[in-house]
Every structure is written in structure tokens, then in C-alpha cells.
Coordinates of C-alpha atoms in Angstrom, one line a residue:
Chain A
X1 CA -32.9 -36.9 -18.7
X2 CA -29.4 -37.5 -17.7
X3 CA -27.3 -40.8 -18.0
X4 CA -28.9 -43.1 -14.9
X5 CA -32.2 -41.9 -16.4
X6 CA -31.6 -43.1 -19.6
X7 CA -30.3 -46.4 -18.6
X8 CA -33.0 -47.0 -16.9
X9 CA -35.2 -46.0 -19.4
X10 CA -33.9 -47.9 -22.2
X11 CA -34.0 -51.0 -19.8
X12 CA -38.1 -50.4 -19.0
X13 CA -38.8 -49.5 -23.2
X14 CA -36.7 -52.7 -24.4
X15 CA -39.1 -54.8 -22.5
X16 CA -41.9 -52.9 -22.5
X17 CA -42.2 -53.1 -27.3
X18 CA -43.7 -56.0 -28.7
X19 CA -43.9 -58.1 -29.9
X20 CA -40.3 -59.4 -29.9
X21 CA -39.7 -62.9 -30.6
X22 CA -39.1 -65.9 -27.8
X23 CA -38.5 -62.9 -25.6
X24 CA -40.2 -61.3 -21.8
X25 CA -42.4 -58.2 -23.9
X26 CA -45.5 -56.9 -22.4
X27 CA -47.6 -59.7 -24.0
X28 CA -45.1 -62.7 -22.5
X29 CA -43.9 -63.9 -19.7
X30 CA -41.9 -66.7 -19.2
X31 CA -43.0 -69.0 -16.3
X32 CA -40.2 -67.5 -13.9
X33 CA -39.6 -64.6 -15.3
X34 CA -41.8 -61.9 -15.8
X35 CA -42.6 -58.2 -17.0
X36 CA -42.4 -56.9 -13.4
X37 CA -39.1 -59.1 -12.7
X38 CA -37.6 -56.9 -15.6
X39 CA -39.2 -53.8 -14.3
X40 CA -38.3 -54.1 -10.8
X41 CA -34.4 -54.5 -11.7
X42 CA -35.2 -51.4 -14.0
X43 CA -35.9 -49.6 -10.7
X44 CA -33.5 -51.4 -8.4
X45 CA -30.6 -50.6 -10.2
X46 CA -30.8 -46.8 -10.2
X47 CA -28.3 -46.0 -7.3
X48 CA -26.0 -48.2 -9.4
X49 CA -26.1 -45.9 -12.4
X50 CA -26.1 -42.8 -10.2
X51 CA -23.2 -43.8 -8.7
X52 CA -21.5 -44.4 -11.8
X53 CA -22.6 -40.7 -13.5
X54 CA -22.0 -38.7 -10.4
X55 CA -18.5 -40.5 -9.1
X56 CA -17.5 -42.4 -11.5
X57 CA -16.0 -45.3 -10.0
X58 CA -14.8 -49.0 -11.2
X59 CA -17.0 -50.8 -13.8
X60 CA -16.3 -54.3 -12.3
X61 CA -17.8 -53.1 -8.5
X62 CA -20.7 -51.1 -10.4
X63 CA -21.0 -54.6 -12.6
X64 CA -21.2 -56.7 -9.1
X65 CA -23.2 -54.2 -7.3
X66 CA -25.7 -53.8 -9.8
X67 CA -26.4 -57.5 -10.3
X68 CA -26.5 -57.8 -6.3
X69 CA -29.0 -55.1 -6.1
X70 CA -31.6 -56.8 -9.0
X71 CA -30.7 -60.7 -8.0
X72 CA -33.3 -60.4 -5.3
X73 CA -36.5 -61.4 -6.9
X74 CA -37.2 -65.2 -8.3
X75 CA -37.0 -64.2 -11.7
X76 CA -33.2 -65.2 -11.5
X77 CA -31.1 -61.9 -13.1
X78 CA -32.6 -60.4 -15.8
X79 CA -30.3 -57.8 -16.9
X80 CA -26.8 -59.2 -16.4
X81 CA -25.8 -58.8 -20.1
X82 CA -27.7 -55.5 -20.1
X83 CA -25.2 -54.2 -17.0
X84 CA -21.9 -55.3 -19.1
X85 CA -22.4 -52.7 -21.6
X86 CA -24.9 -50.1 -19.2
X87 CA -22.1 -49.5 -16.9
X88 CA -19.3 -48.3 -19.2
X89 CA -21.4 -46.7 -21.6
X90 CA -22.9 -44.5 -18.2
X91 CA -19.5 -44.0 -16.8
X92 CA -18.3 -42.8 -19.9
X93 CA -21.2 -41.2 -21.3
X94 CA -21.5 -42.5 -25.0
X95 CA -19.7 -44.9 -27.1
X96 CA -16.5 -43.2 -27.2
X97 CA -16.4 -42.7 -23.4
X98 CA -17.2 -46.3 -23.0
X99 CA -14.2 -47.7 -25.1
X100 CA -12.3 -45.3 -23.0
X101 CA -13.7 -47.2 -20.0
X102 CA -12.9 -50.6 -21.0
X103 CA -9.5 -49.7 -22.4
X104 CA -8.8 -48.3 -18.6
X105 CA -10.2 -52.1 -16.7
X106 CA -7.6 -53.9 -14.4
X107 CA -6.9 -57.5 -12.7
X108 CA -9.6 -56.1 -9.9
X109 CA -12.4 -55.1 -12.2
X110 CA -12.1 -58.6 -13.6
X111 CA -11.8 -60.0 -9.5
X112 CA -15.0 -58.1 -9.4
X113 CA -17.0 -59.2 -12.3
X114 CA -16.3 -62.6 -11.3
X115 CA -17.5 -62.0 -7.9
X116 CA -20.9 -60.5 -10.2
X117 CA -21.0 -63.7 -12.6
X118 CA -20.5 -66.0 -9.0
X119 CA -24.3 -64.6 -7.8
X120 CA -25.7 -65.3 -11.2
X121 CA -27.1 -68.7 -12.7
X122 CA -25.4 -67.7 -16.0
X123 CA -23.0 -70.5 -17.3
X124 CA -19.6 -69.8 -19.5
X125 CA -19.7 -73.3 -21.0
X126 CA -18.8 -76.3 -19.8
X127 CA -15.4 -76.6 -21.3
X128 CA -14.2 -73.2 -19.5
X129 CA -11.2 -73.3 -17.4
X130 CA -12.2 -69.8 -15.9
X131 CA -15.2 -71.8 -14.5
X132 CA -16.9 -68.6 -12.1
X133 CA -17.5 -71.2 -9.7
X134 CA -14.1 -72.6 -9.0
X135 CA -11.9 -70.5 -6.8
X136 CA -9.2 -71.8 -8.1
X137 CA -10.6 -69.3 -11.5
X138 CA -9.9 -65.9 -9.6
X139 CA -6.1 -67.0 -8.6
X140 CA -5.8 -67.8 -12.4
X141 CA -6.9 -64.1 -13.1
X142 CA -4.3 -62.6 -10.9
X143 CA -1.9 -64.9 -11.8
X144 CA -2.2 -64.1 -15.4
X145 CA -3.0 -60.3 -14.9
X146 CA -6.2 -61.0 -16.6
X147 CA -8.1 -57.3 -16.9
X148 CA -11.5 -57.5 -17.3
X149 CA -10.9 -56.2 -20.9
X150 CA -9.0 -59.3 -21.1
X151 CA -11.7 -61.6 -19.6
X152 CA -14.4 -60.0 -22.3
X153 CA -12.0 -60.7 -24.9
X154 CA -11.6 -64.5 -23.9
X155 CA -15.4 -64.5 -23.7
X156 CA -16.2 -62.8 -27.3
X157 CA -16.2 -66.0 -29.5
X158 CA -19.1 -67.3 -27.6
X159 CA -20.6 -63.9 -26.4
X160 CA -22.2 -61.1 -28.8
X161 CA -22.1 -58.8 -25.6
X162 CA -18.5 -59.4 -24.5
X163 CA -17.6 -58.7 -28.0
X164 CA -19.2 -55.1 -27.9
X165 CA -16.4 -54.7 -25.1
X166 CA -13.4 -56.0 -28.2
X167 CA -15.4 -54.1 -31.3
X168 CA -16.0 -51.1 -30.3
X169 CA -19.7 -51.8 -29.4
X170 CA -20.0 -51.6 -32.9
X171 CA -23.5 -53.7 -32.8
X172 CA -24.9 -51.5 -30.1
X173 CA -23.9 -48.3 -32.4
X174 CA -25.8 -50.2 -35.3
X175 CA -28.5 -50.5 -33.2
X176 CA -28.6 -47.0 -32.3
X177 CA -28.3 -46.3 -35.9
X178 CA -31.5 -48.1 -36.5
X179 CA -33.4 -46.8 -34.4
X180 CA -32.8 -43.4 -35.9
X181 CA -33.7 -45.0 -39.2
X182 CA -36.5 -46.6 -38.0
X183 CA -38.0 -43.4 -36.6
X184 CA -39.7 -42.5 -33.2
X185 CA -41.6 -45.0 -30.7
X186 CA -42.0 -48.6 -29.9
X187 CA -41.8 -49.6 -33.3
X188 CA -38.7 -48.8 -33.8
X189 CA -37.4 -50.7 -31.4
X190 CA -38.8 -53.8 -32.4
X191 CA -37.9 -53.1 -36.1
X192 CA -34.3 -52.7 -34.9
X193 CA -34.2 -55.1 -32.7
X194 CA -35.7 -57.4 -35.9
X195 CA -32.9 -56.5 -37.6
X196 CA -30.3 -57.3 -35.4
X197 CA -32.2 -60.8 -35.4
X198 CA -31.9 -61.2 -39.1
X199 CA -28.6 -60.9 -38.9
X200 CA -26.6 -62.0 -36.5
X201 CA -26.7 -65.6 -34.7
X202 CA -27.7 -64.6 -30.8
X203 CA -25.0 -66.1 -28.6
X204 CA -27.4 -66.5 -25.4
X205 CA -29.6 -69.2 -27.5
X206 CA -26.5 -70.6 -29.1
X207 CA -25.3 -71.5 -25.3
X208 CA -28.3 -73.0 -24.1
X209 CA -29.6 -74.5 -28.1
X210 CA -26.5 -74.7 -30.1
X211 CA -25.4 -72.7 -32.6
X212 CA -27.9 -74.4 -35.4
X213 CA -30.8 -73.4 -33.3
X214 CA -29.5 -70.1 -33.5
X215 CA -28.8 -69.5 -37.2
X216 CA -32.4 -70.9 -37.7
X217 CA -33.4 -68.4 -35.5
X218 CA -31.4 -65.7 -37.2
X219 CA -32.8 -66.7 -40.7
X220 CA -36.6 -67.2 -39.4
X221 CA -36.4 -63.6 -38.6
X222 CA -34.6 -62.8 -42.1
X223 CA -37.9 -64.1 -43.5
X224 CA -40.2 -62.4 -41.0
X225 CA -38.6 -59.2 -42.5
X226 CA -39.1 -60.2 -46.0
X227 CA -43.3 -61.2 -45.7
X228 CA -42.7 -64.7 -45.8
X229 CA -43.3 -65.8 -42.6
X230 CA -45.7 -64.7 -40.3
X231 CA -44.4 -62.4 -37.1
X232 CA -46.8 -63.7 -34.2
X233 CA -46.7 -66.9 -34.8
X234 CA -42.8 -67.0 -35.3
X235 CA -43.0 -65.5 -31.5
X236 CA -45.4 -67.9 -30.4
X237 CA -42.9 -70.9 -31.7
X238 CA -40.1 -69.2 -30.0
X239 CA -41.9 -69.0 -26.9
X240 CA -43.4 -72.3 -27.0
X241 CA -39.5 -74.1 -27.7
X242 CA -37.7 -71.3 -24.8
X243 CA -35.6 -69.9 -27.5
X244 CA -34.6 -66.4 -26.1
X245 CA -32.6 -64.1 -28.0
X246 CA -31.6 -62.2 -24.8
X247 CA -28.2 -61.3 -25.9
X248 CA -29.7 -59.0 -29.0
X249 CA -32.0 -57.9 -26.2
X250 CA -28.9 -57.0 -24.0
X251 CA -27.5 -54.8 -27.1
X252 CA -31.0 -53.1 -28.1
X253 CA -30.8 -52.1 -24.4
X254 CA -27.3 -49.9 -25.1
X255 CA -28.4 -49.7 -28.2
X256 CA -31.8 -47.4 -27.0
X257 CA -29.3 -45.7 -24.3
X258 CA -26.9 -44.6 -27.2
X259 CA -30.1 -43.5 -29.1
X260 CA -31.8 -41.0 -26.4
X261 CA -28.3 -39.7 -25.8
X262 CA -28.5 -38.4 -29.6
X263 CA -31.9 -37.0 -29.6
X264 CA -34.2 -40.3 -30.5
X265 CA -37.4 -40.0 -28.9
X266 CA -39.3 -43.2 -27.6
X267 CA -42.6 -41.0 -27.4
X268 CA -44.8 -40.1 -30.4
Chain B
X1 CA -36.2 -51.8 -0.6
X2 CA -35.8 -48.4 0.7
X3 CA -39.0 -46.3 0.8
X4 CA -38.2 -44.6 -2.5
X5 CA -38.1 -47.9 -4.2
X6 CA -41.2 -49.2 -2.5
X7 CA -42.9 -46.3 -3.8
X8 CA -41.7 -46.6 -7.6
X9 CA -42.3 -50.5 -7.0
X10 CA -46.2 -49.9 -6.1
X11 CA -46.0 -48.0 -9.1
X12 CA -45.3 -50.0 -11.1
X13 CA -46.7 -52.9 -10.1
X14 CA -50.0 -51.4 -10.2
X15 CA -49.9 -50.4 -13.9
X16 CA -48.4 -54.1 -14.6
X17 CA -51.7 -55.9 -13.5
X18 CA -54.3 -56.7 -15.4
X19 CA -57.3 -56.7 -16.1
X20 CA -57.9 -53.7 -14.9
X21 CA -61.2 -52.8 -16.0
X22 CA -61.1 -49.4 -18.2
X23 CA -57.4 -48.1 -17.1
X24 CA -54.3 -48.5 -18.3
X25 CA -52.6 -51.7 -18.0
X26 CA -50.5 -54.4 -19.6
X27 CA -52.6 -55.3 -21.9
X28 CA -54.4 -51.5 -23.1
X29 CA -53.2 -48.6 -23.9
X30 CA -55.1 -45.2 -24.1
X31 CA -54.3 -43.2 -27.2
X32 CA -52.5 -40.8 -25.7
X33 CA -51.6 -42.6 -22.7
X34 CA -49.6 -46.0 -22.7
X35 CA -48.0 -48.3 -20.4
X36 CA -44.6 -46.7 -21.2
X37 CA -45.7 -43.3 -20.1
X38 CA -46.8 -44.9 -16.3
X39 CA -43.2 -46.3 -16.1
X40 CA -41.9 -43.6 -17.8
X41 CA -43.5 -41.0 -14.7
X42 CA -42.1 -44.5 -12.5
X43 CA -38.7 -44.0 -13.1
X44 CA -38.3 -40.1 -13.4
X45 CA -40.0 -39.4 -10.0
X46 CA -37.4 -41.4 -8.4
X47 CA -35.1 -38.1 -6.8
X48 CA -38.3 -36.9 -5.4
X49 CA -39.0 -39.9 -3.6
X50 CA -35.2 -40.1 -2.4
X51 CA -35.3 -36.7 -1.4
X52 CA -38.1 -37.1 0.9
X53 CA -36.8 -40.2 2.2
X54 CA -33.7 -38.9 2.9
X55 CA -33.7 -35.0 3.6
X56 CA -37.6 -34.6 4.5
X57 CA -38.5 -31.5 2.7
X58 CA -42.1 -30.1 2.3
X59 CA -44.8 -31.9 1.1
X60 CA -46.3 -29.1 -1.2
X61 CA -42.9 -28.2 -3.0
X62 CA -42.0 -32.1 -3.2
X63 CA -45.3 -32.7 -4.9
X64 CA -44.7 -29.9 -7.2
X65 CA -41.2 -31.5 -8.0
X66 CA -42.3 -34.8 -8.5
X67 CA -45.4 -33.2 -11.2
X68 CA -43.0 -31.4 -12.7
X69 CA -40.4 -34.1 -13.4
X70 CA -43.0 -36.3 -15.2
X71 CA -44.8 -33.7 -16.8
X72 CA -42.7 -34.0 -19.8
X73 CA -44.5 -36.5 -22.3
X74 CA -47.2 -36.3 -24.1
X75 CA -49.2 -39.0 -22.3
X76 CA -50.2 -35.9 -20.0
X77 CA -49.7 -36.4 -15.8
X78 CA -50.4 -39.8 -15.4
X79 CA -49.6 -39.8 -11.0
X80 CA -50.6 -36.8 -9.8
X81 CA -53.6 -38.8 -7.9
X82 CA -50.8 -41.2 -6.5
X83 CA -48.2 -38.2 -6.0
X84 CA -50.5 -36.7 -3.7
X85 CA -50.7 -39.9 -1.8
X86 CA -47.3 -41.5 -1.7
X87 CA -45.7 -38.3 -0.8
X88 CA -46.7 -37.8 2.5
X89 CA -46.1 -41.9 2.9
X90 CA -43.0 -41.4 2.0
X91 CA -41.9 -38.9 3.8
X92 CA -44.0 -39.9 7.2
X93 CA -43.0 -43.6 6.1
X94 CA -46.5 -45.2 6.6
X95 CA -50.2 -44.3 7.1
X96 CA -49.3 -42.7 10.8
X97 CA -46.5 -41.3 9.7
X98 CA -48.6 -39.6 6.6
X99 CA -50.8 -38.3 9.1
X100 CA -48.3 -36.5 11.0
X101 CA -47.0 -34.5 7.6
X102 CA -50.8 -33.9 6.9
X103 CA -51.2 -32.5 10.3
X104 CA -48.2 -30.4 9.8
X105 CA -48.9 -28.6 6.2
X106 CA -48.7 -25.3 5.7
X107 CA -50.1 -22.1 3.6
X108 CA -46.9 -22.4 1.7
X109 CA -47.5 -26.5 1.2
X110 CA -51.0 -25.0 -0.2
X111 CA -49.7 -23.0 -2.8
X112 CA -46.8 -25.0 -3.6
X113 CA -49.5 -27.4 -4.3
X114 CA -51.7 -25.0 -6.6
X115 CA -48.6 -24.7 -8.6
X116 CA -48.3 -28.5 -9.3
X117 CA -51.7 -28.5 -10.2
X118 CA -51.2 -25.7 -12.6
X119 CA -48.7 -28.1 -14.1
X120 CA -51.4 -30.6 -14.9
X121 CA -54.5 -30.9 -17.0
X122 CA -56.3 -32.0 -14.3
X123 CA -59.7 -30.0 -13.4
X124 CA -61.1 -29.5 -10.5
X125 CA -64.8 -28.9 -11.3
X126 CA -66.6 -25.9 -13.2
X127 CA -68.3 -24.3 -10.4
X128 CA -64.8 -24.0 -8.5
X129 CA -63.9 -20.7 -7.0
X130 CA -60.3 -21.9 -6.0
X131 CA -60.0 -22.2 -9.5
X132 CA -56.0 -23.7 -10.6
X133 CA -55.9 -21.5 -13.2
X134 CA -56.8 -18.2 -11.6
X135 CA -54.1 -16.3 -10.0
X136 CA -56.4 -14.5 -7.7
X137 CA -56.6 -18.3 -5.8
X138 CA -53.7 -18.3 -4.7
X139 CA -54.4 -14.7 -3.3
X140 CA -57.5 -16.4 -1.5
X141 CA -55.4 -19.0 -0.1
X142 CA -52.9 -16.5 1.5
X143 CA -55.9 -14.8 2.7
X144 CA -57.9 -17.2 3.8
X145 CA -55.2 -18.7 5.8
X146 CA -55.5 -22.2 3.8
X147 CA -53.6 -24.8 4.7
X148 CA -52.7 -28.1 2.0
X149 CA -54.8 -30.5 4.4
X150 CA -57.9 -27.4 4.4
X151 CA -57.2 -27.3 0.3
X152 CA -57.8 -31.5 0.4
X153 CA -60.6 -31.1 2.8
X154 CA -62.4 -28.7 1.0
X155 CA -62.0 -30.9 -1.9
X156 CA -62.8 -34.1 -0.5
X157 CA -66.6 -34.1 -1.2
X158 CA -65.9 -34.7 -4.7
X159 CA -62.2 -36.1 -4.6
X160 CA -61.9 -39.3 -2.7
X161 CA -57.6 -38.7 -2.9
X162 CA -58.2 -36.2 -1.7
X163 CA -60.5 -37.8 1.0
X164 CA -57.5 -40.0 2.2
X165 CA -55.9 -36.7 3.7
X166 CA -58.8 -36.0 5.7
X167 CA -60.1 -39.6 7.0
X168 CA -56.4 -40.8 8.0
X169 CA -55.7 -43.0 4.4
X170 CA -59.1 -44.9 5.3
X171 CA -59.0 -46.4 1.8
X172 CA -55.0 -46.5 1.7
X173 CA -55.0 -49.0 4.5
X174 CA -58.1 -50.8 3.4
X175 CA -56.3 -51.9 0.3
X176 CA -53.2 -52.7 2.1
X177 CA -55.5 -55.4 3.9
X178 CA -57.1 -56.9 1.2
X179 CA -53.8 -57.4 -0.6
X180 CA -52.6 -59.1 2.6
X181 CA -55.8 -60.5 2.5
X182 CA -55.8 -62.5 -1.2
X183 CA -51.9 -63.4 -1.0
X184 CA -49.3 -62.7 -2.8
X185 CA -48.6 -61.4 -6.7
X186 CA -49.9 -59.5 -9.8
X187 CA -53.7 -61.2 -9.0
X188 CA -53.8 -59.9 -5.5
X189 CA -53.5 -56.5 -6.9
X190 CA -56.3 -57.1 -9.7
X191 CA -58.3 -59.1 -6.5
X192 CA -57.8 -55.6 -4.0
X193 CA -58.8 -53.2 -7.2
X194 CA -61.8 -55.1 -7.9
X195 CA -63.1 -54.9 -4.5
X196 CA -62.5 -51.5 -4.2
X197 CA -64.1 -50.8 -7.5
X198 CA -67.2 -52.8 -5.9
X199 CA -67.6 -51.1 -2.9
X200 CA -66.4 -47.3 -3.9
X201 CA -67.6 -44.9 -6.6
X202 CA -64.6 -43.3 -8.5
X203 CA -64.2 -39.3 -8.2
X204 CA -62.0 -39.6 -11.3
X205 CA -64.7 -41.2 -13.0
X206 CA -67.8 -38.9 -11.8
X207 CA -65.8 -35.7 -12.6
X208 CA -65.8 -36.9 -16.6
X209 CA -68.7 -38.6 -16.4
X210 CA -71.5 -37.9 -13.7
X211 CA -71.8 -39.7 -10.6
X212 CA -74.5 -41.9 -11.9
X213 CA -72.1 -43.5 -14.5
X214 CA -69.3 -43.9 -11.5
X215 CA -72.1 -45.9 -9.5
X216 CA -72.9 -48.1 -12.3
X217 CA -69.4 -49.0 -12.9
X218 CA -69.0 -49.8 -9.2
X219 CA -72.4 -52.1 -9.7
X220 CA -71.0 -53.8 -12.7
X221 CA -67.9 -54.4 -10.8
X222 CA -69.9 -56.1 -7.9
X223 CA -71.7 -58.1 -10.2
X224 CA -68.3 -59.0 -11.6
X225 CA -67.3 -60.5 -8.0
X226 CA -70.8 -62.5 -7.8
X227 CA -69.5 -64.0 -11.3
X228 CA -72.7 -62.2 -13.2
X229 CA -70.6 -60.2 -15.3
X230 CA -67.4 -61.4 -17.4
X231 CA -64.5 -59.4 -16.7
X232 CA -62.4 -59.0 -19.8
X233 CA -66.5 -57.4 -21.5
X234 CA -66.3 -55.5 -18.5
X235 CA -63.0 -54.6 -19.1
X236 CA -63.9 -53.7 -23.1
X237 CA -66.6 -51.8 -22.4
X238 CA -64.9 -49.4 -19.9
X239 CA -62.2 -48.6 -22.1
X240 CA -64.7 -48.2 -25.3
X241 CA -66.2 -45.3 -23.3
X242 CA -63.3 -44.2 -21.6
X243 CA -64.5 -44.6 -18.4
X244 CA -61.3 -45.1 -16.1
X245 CA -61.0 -45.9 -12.6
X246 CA -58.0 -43.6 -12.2
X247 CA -58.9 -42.4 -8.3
X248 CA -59.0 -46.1 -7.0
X249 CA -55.6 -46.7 -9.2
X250 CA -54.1 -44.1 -7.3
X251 CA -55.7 -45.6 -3.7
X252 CA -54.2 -48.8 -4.9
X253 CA -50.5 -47.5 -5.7
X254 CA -50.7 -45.7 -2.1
X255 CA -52.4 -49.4 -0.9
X256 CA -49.3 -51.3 -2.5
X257 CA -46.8 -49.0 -0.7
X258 CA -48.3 -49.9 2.6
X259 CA -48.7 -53.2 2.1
X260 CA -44.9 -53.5 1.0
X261 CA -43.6 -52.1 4.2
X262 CA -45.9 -54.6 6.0
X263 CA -44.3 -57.4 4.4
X264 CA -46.6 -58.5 1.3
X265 CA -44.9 -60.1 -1.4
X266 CA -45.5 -58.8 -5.0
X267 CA -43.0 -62.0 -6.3
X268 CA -44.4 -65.0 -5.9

């Protein structure tokens, strides 16, 4: 399997294990956004990925071209976090080769990610003066000499996935981790993605439910883990109030990438 | 969407719907065969598809290629069926095109093809004397003089995939027109299945089983259309005695591509 391979194969395995709370998992959809919204971006993005592996290339075109590619179905863009930390860990290989990447971004990588984040619905909070929409945000960026290294660190406060770009991905290596401790199969990736949920607040429902909503979140699933509360219907109350933890999904994505690179298998 | 995409598309759209009575879909699994093992096969067939599209190439070695490169899971060959029908599509673009490359194989397609099949687990009935796994077949096919489109002739009786090669994709374009036919989306493709299931006794189905259990099947589906028979006990009862469908999902993936090119919408 090389690198595009495993990209896309950690993409169509993240959505494919259940159940996962509030998330899109084989037994969920959302109203607009389905299982074959995720899996056709799964597919779609492939000469993205194959681009990066064979020629290398810039990450913030390979960010923009990728969300162009998979922002063509109504499901709005499903893997836009899931790209951020794809494309450097595909151009450089593996975690090391990714930091590597990000170290290397310039003033057009973060032109170009803006460009992405323009053809996207996602929001940067209201209070942002590097609004994606305002033109005036991309002169700011070349005024300042903004890399997109730069940009990701302005973003990490409010973003769990941006911060991969500042740490080190040091949560998509713990990921990766569990997944080797958690053994072989779909179960592992919902035990580590469980895990990542116990733990740390997801930024993605923080933005759209506030940053109670959640730590509630975070310590429902704490409690999952420890038998007192019961998995399905934790899922089924996340489902029914929208509360998405797509960011910890966005990190068990490079997480699963990482994990194939080093010999975890997802069949058994 | 490019033809290769169209084809991994069809693919996996067709494993996505359900219910799908007795195969593999979103919501059952097989023991040894799972969702993640369709798109799995889905996503690793991918340079075979491009390759076709791009460079041509020869329908024998290409389906070889594209066995080989999914052969490597444990949930066994789960597309050889639908390899043998999207390949020529691909490469001829759509049904007339598919009949040109069927036209146009060669010995060397033939044995090409003998080799995928060698690949596989798939059997092609006791009383064969082209037997896969004899290497004095492939003598007889040099001998002979067979063709791939004589090899799919010969084993059309009892092989209705096979049977597309020889009646110009009769079935192929009959489910492109009932997808066209009940709209758009995920319930068109259960809608098209259904019908075919109704109308056409599986091959995959009366190789394991006898052809009196395929005809059953086909008049329990019927009665499922005239709303005499529920379709989720249908659905139960097929996969409690393993009795899968798997030709007709194969017509339908090759029905999907068609209808794609034509215009049908599988987002809606």
C-alpha cells in the first residue's frame, strides 16, 4: 500500500467503525451529510494524494486542490480538517517528514489555504480579523508574511487540528499509539478514537456549542469508558443534539494513516 | 468524474445501499467479508481503472491487475464479477464502447484472464473441463484458438456476467434505465436491485445453491415488489442461509457506471 493508498484508506476505515459518538459511522447519517458523501471524497481526492507522493509539491495548493476536488457533492466538505494533517503527513511520509513539511510553509501556502478555507462553509469565529471571506484577510497575510505555519499557529487555541501543525502532531501520534495498543480491526479504532474523546475537549463542537458543551462531551465519554454510562445511547444523544466531535475524527484519520505506515493492520 | 472515478463511485455506492437482501451492505457484514473489504477492493483498484482510461491496455492483463491488487485481504475477491464488467466499460467508456473491446479480445486476453481467475477462489463448476486450476487449460485455450469473449460465451449458460459479454451488456443497460427510471440516490439503487432480483435468477446464487433456490429467491423478491413479503425478513433470511445475490451486485455496479456517464445523480 503506498502513501495515497493509505490516506485514503484511513479516510474510508474512520468512517466506516462504529459506533462513534454524534458522528457520520456506518449506522448514521446526518441529514446532509452522509456515508457515501464521506466515501466519495475518500475517492475523489486520490490524484491529490498521488500528486503529493510522486512530486511532492506545496501543501497549501494540495490543501486547496483537494478540498476543490471533494466540495462537489451536497454534503458540504467532509474532510477539510482530515486534508490539514493528510497532506503533510503524505508529502512527508510520517510524522517526522510532516513536521519537516510544515517547518518548510511560506506567505503562498498560507495565500493558498485561504483560497481552500474560502470554498468551504467552515467558520474561524466571529471575532477573527483573518475573516477567509474578507479580501482585505489575504493582503494582511502578505503584509505580515504570515506562513501557513504561522496561520495554524494563530488558529491552535481554538483548533485541536491546527495545533497538530504547532505540537508536533503529538495527538495524531497518540492516536497512532493507541491503535497499536488497542490491537487490529475496527475496534480499535473506535476504542482509540474513545479515548481521544475522554480526554480532550473537541474544538469543532466547541465552535459551533461552546466550550461547556464540549467538556461535557469529553467527560460523557470518560464515563462511557469507565461502564457508567451506556455507549449507544450516549451516540444516540449526541446525534439527536448535532454534537459532532469531527475534529477527534480529523486526527483518528492521521492517526490510522500513521498506524498502517508502522505495520497496524485494519483487517482481522 | 473521470471514468476511473465513476467506476470506483458505482462501487461504492452499490455496497453503501441497503437493504440489500442477503449481500453485503451497510448494515451486514459476512464473517469473512465486510463492508470495509468492498471499499477496501474500491480504493486499491483505482490504477487499474486509470490505466485503462488513460493508456488503453488489454482487457485480460488489466483484469488480472485489478484481481491481483485487491486480492490481498482476507475477505477473499470481493469484484471479480464487477472487474469483468467495468473493465471493458472503462476502457470502451460505455456499453458500445465495451462492445468494441469484447469484439476485439484475444487468446492472450483469454489466458491473461485464466490467470486472474487463478487468483481467486471463485469456481467455475465441477463438471468443467477448462478447469482454472489445471494447467493443461490454458494449453486447450492456445490450442483451441479461444478467445476472452469465446471463454465468456462458453460460460454464459451458467454465468449471467458473463452473459453481459455475449448479449451486448443487455442487463448492464437495463439497470442503467431503471435507475434513471426511480430517480435519484441510495433508494434508486435498492429500487433497480430489487427489480432485477425479481425478474433474473442469480448465477452466483445457483452455483452455491442450485438453481431451484436462485428461482425462489427471485420469487420472494417479486413478492417483495407486490408488498407480500417484508423486506428487511427477506433480507434476514437470505443472509441466515447465505444466499447472496452477488451476480446481479455485480450487473448493478456495471448498471451504476452507465447510468453515471448518462447523467443520473447518486447525491440527492
Amino acid at each position: 500500500m503506498n502513501r495515497a493508498e493509505r490516506a485514503q484508506m484511513a479516510m474510508m476505515l474512520e468512517v466506516c467503525a462504529y459506533p462513534k459518538p454524534g458522528n457520520v459511522d456506518r449506522c448514521h447519517d446526518y441529514e446532509d451529510t452522509r456515508l457515501e458523501h464521506f466515501l466519495a471524497s475518500t475517492i475523489l481526492a486520490r490524484p491529490v494524494f498521488d500528486a503529493a507522493e510522486r512530486d511532492g509539491g506545496r501543501v497549501g495548493s494540495l490543501i486547496r486542490e483537494a478540498v476543490r476536488r471533494t466540495n462537489n457533492h451536497s454534503g458540504g466538505n467532509t474532510h477539510f480538517g482530515a486534508f490539514i494533517l493528510l497532506v503533510p503527513l503524505v508529502l512527508g511520509g510520517d510524522i517526522e517528514g510532516a513536521r519537516r513539511v510544515v517547518a518548510e510553509t511560506d506567505v503562498e501556502d498560507a495565500v493558498d489555504f485561504y483560497a481552500a478555507f474560502g470554498l468551504t462553509s467552515v467558520r474561524m469565529g466571529e471575532s477573527d480579523d483573518l475573516d477567509v471571506n474578507d479580501p482585505a484577510s489575504i493582503a494582511a497575510i502578505r503584509e505580515r508574511g504570515m506562513t501557513l505555519a504561522d496561520i495554524m499557529a494563530y488558529s491552535a487555541p481554538r483548533d485541536m487540528v491546527a495545533r497538530e501543525w504547532t505540537n508536533g502532531f503529538a495527538l495524531t501520534r497518540r492516536c497512532a499509539d493507541l491503535l497499536h495498543a488497542h490491537g487490529c480491526g475496527r475496534k480499535a479504532i473506535v476504542d482509540a478514537f474513545l479515548d481521544l474523546l475522554a480526554t480532550e475537549p473537541d474544538t469543532f463542537i466547541a465552535k459551533k456549542h461552546g466550550m461547556e458543551v464540549a467538556e461535557r462531551t469529553m467527560r460523557c465519554a470518560a464515563e462511557v469508558l469507565e461502564n457508567k454510562r451506556d455507549l449507544t445511547a450516549f451516540d444516540v444523544e449526541c446525534i439527536r443534539d448535532g454534537i459532532n466531535p469531527g475534529s477527534i475524527a480529523d486526527i483518528t484519520i492521521a492517526g490510522i494513516y500513521v498506524a498502517l505506515g508502522e505495520g497496524w493492520r485494519w483487517d482481522c
